[in-house]
mmCIF file of C-alpha atoms in Angstrom:
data_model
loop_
_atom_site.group_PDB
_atom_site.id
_atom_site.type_symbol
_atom_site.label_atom_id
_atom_site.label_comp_id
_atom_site.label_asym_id
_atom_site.label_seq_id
_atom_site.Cartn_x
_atom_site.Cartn_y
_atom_site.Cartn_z
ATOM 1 C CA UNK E 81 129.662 115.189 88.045
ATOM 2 C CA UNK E 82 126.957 115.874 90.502
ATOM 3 C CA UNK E 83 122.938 115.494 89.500
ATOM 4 C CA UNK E 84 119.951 116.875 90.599
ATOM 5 C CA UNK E 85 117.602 114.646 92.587
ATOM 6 C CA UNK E 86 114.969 116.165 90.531
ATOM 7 C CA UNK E 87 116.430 114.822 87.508
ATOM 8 C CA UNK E 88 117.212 111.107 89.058
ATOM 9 C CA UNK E 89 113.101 111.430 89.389
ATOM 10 C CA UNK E 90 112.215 112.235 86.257
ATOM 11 C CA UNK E 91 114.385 110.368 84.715
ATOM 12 C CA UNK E 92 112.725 107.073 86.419
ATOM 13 C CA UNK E 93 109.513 108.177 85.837
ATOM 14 C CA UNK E 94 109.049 106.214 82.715
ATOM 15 C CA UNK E 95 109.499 102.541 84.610
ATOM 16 C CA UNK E 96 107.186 100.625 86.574
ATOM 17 C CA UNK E 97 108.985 101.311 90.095
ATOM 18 C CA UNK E 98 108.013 99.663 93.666
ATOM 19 C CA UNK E 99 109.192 99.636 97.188
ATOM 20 C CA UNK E 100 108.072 97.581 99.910
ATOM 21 C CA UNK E 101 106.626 99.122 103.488
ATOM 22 C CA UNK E 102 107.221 98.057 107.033
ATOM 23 C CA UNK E 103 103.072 99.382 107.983
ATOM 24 C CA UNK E 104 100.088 96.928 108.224
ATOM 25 C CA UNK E 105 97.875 98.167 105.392
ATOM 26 C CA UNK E 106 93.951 97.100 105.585
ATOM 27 C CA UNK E 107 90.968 98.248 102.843
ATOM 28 C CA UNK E 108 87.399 98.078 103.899
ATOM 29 C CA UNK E 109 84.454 97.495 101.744
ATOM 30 C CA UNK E 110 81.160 96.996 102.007
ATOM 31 C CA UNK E 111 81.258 97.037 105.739
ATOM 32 C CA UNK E 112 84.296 94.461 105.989
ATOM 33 C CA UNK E 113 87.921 94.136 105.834
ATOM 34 C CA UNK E 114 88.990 92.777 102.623
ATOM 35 C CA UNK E 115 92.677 93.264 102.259
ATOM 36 C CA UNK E 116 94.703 92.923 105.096
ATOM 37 C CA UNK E 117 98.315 92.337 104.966
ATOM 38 C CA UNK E 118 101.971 93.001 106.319
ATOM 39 C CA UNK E 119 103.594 92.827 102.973
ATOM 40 C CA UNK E 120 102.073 95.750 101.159
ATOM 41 C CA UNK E 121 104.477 97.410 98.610
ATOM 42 C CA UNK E 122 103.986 100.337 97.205
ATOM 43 C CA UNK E 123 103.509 100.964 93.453
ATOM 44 C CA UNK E 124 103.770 103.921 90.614
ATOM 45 C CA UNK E 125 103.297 102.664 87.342
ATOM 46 C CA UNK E 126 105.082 104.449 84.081
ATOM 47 C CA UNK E 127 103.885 108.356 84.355
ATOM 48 C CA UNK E 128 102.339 107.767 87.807
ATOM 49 C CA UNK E 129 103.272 110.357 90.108
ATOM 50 C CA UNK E 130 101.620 108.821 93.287
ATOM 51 C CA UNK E 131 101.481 105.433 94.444
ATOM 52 C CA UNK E 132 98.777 102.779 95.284
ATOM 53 C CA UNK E 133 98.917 99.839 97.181
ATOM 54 C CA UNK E 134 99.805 95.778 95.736
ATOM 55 C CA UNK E 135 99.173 92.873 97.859
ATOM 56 C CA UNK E 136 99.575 89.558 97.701
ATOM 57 C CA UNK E 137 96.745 87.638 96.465
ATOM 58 C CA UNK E 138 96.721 85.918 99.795
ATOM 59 C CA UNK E 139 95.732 89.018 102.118
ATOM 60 C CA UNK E 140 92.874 89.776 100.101
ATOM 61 C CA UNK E 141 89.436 88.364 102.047
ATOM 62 C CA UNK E 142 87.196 88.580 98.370
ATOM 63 C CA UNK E 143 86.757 86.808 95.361
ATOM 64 C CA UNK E 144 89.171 87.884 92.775
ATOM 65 C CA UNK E 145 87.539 87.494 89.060
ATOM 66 C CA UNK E 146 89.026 88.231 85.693
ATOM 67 C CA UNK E 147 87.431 91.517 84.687
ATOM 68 C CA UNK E 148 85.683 91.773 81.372
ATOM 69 C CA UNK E 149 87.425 95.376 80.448
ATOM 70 C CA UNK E 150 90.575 94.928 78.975
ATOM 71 C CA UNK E 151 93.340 97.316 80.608
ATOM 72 C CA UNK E 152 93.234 100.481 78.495
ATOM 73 C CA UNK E 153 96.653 101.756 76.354
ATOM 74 C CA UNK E 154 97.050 104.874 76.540
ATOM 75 C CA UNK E 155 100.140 106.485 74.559
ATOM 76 C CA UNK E 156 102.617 109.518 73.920
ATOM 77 C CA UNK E 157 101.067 112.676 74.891
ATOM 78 C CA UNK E 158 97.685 111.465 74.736
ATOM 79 C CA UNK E 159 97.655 111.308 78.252
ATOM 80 C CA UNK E 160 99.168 113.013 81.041
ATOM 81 C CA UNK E 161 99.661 116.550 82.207
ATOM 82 C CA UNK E 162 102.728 118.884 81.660
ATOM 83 C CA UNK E 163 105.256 119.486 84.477
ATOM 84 C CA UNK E 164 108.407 120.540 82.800
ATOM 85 C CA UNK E 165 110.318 121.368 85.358
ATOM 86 C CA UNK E 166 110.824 117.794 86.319
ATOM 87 C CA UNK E 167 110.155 115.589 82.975
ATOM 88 C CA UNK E 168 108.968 115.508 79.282
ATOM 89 C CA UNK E 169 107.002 112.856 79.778
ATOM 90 C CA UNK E 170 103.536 114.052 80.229
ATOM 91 C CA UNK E 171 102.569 112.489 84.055
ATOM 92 C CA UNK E 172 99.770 110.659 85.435
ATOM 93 C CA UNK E 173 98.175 112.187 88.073
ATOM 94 C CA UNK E 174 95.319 110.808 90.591
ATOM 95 C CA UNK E 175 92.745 112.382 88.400
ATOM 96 C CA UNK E 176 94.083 109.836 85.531
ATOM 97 C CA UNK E 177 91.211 106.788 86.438
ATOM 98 C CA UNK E 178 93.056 103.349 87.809
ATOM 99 C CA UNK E 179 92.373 101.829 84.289
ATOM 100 C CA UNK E 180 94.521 103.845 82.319
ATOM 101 C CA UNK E 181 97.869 101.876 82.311
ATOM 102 C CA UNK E 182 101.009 101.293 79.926
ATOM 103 C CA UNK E 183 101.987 97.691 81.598
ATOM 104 C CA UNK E 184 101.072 94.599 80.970
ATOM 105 C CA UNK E 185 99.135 92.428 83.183
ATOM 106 C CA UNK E 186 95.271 91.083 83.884
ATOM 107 C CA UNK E 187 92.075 93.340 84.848
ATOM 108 C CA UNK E 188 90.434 91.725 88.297
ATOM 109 C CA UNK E 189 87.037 92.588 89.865
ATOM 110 C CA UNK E 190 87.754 92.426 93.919
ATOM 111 C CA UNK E 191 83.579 91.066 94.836
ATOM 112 C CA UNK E 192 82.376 90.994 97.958
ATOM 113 C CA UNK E 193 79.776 88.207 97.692
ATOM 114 C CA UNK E 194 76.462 89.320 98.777
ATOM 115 C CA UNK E 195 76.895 92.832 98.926
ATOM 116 C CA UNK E 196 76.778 93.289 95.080
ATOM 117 C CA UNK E 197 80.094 95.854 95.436
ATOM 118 C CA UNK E 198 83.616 94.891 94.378
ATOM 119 C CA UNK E 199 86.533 97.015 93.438
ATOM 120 C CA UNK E 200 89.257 96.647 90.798
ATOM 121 C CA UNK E 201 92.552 95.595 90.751
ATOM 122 C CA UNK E 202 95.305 94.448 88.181
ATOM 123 C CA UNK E 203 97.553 91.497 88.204
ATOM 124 C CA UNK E 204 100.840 92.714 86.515
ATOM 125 C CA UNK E 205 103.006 90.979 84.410
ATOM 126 C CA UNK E 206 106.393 92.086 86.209
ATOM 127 C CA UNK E 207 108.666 89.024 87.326
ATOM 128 C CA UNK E 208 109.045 91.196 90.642
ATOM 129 C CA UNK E 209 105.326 92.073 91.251
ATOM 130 C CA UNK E 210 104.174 88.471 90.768
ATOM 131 C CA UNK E 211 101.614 86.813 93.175
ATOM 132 C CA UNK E 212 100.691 90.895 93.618
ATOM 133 C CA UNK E 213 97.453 92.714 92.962
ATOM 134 C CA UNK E 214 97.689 96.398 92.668
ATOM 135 C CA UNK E 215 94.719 98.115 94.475
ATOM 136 C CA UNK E 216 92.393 100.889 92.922
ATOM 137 C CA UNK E 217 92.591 102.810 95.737
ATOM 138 C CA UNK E 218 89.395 104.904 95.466
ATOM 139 C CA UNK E 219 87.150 101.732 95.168
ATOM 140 C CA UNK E 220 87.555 101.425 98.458
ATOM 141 C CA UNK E 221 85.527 102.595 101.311
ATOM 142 C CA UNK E 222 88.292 103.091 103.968
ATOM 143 C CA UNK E 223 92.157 102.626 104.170
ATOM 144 C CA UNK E 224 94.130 102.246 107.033
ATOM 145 C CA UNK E 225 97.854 102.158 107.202
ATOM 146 C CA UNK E 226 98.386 100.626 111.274
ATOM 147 C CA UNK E 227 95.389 102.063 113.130
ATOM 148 C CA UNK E 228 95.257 105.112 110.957
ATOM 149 C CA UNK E 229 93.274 106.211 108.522
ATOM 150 C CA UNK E 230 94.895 108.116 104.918
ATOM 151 C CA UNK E 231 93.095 109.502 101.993
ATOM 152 C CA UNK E 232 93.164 110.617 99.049
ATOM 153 C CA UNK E 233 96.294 108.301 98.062
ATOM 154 C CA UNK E 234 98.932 105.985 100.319
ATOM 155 C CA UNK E 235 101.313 108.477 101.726
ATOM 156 C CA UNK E 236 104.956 108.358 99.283
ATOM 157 C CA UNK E 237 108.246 107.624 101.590
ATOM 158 C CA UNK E 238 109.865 110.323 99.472
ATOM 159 C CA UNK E 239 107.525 112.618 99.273
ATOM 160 C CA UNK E 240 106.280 115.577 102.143
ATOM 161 C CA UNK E 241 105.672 119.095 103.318
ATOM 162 C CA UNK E 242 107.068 121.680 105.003
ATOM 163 C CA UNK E 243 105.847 124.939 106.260
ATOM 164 C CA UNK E 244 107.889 128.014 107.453
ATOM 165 C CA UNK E 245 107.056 131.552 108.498
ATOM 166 C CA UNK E 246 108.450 134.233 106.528
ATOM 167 C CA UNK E 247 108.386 137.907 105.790
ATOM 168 C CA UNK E 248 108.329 138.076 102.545
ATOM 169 C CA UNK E 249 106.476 140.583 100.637
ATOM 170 C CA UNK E 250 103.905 138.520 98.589
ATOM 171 C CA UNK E 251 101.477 140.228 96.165
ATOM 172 C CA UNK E 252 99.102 138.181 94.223
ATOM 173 C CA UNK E 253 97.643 140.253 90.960
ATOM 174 C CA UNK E 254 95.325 139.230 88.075
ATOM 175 C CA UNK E 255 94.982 141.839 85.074
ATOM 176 C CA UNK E 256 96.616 144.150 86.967
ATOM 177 C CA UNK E 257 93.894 143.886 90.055
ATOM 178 C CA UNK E 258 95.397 143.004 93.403
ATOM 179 C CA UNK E 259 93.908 139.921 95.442
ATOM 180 C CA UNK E 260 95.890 139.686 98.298
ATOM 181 C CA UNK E 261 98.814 141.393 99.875
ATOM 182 C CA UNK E 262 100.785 140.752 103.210
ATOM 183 C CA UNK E 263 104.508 140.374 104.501
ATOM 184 C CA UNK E 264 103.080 137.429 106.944
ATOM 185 C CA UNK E 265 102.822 134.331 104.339
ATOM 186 C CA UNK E 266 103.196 130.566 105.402
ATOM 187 C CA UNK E 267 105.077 128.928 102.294
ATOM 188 C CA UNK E 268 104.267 125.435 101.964
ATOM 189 C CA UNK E 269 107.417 123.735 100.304
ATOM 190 C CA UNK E 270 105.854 120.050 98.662
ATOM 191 C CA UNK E 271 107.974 117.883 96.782
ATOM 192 C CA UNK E 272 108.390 118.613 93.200
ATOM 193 C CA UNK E 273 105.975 121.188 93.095
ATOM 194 C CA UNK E 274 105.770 124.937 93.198
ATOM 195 C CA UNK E 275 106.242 126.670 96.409
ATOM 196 C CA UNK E 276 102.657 127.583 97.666
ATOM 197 C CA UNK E 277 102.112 131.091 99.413
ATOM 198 C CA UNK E 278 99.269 130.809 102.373
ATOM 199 C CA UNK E 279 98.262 133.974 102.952
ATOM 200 C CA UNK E 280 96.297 135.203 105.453
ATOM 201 C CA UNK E 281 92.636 135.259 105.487
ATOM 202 C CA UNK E 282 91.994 139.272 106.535
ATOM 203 C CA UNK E 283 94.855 139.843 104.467
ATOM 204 C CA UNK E 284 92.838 138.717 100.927
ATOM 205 C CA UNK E 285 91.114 141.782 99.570
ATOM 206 C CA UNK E 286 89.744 139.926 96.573
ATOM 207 C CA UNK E 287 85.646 139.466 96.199
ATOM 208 C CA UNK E 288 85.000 135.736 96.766
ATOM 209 C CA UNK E 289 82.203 133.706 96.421
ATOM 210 C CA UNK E 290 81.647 130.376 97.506
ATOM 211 C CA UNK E 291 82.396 127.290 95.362
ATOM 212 C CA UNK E 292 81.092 123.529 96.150
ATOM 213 C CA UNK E 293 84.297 121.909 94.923
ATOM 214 C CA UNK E 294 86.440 119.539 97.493
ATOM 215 C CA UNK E 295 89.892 118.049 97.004
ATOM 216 C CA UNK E 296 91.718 115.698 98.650
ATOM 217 C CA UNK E 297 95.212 115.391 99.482
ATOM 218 C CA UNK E 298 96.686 112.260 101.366
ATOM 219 C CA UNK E 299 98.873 114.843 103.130
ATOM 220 C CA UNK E 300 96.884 118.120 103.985
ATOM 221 C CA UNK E 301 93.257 116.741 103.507
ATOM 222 C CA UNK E 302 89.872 118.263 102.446
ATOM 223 C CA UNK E 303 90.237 121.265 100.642
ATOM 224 C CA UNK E 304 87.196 123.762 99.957
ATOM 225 C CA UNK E 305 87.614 126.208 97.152
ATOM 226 C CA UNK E 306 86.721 130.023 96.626
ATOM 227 C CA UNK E 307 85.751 131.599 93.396
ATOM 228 C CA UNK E 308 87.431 134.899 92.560
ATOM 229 C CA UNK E 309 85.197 137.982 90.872
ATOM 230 C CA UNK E 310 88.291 139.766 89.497
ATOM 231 C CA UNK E 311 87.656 142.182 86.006
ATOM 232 C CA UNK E 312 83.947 141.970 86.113
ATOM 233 C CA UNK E 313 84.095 138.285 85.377
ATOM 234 C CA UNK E 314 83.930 135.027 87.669
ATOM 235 C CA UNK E 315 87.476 132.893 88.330
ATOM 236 C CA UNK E 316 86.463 129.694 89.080
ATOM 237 C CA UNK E 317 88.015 127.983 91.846
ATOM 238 C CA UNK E 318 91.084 129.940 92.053
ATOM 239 C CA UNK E 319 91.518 130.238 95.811
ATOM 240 C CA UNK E 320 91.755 126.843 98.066
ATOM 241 C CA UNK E 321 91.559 126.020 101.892
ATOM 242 C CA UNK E 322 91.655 123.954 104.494
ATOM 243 C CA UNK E 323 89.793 124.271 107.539
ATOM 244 C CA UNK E 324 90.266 121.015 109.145
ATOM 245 C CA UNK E 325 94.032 120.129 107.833
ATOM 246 C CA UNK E 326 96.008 116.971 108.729
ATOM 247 C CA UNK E 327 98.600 116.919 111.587
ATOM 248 C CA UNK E 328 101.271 117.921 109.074
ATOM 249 C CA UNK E 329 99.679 121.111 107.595
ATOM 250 C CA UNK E 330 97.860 122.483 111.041
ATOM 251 C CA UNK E 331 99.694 125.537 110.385
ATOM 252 C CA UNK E 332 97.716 126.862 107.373
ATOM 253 C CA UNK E 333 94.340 126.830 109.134
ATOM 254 C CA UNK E 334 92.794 130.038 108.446
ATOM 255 C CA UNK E 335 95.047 130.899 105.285
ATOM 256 C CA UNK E 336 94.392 131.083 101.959
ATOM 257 C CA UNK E 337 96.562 130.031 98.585
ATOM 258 C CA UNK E 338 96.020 131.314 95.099
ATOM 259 C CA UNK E 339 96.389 129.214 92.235
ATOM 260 C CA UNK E 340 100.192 130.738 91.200
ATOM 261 C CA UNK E 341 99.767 128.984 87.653
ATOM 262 C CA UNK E 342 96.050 131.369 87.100
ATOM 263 C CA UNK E 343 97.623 134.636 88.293
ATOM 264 C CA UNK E 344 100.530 136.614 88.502
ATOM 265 C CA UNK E 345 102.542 136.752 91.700
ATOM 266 C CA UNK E 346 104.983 139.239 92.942
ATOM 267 C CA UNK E 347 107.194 138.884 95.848
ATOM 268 C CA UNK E 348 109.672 141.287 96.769
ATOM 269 C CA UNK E 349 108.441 143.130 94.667
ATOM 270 C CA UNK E 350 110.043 140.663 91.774
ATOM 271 C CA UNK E 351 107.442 139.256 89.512
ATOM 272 C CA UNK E 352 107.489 135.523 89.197
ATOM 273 C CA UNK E 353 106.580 133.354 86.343
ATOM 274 C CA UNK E 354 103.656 131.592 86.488
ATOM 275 C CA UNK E 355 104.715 128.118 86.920
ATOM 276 C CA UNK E 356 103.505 124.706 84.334
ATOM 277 C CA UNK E 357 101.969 121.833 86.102
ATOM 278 C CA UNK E 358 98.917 119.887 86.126
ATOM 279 C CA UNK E 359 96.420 122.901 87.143
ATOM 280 C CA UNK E 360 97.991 125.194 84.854
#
């Protein structure tokens, strides 16, 4: 009987899973290099649906010192987000903070003498991860993977984007209001997530006003927001951008996608359900 790669996922996503990568990986802090090393392996912890970097204790240019907070337990539904469509487990995504873990294993501070900054890591208890030190990946200053530098998270081997042209008829409503309407969408296909409609700028008839909030993602990049007066009230960061994407999402310069899981889209004229995932 056949299965669903989706369902091979989720059904892994409990264990602590790892595989090893063929790039040079270097972290910066506090003006220096302090991890450099050719035998980086990438790591997701139970629930985690992105991975961070391990190294061998031996590429890291810092002191490593026991950390005084003891690695936090977190259990059942008590922490995570919903995504249905791929697990019951409730996931861990990047907004769950590095010490929130359901291994065993040792806090570490990473110190950079002098400089009074450091960065934390965890020694885990895993036969297969031993002599490794799993990086907290936004306690550093700069990553580069080779000569080039990612945010936001390392990039997953089994994980991208792709973006195709298309004619369909997208309508995006809320309370019966129309936002945006056009037959010339980009839809952004991303690895176990909802298909994301970019729609063009001039074709967005909703009243926006500007919202400070940035994102990151390690493949698309900075993302601005727009807040969306729909019904006499204020929507909150409902609309997102980029206007300086990465190589691989160039193409949705100048569009703009709606949150699908905040309103109610129709395309060909079929309504679709709002989907369940972590921004729902």
């Amino acid at each position: 009987m056949s299965i669903r790669l989706r369902d091979a996922w989720g059904g892994q996503l409990g264990e602590l899973r790892h595989e090893p990568v063929a790039k040079r990986v270097r972290a910066r802090l506090a003006g220096g290099t302090v991890v450099d090393s050719n035998r980086a392996v990438l790591v997701w912890e139970p629930r985690r649906v992105v991975p961070t970097y391990a190294v061998p204790v031996e590429d890291i240019a810092a002191q490593l010192v026991g950390s005084a907070a003891d690695p936090v337990k977190e259990t059942g539904a008590a922490v995570g987000f919903a995504v249905p469509d791929v697990t019951d487990l409730p996931v861990l995504d990047p907004r769950i903070p590095f010490g929130v873990r359901s291994i065993a294993g040792q806090s570490v501070e990473i110190r950079v003498p002098g400089s009074g900054r450091s960065a934390l890591g965890f020694r885990p208890s895993d036969e297969d991860l031993s002599g490794y030190v799993i990086l907290d990946f936004a306690g550093f200053d700069r990553w580069l993977e080779e000569d080039d530098e990612i945010i936001s998270h390392p990039h997953d081997p089994f994980h991208r984007i792709d973006i195709r042209s298309s004619s369909r008829h997208v309508q995006v409503m809320l309370g019966g209001e129309v936002l945006a309407d056009t037959v010339r969408p980009l839809l952004l296909f991303e690895t176990m997530l909802p298909v994301r409609y970019y729609i063009p700028r001039d074709e967005v008839t909703a009243a926006l006003e500007p919202s400070r909030t940035t994102t990151y993602c390690a493949y698309k990049g900075e993302a601005a927001y727009w807040s969306v007066r729909a019904g006499g009230d204020i929507v909150a960061d409902l609309i997102w951008h980029y206007e300086n994407p990465l190589l691989d999402a160039q193409p949705v310069r100048g569009h703009l996608a709606f949150f699908d899981e905040k309103t109610d889209l129709v395309i060909d004229g079929t309504p679709r359900p709002r989907p369940i995932t972590p921004w729902s």
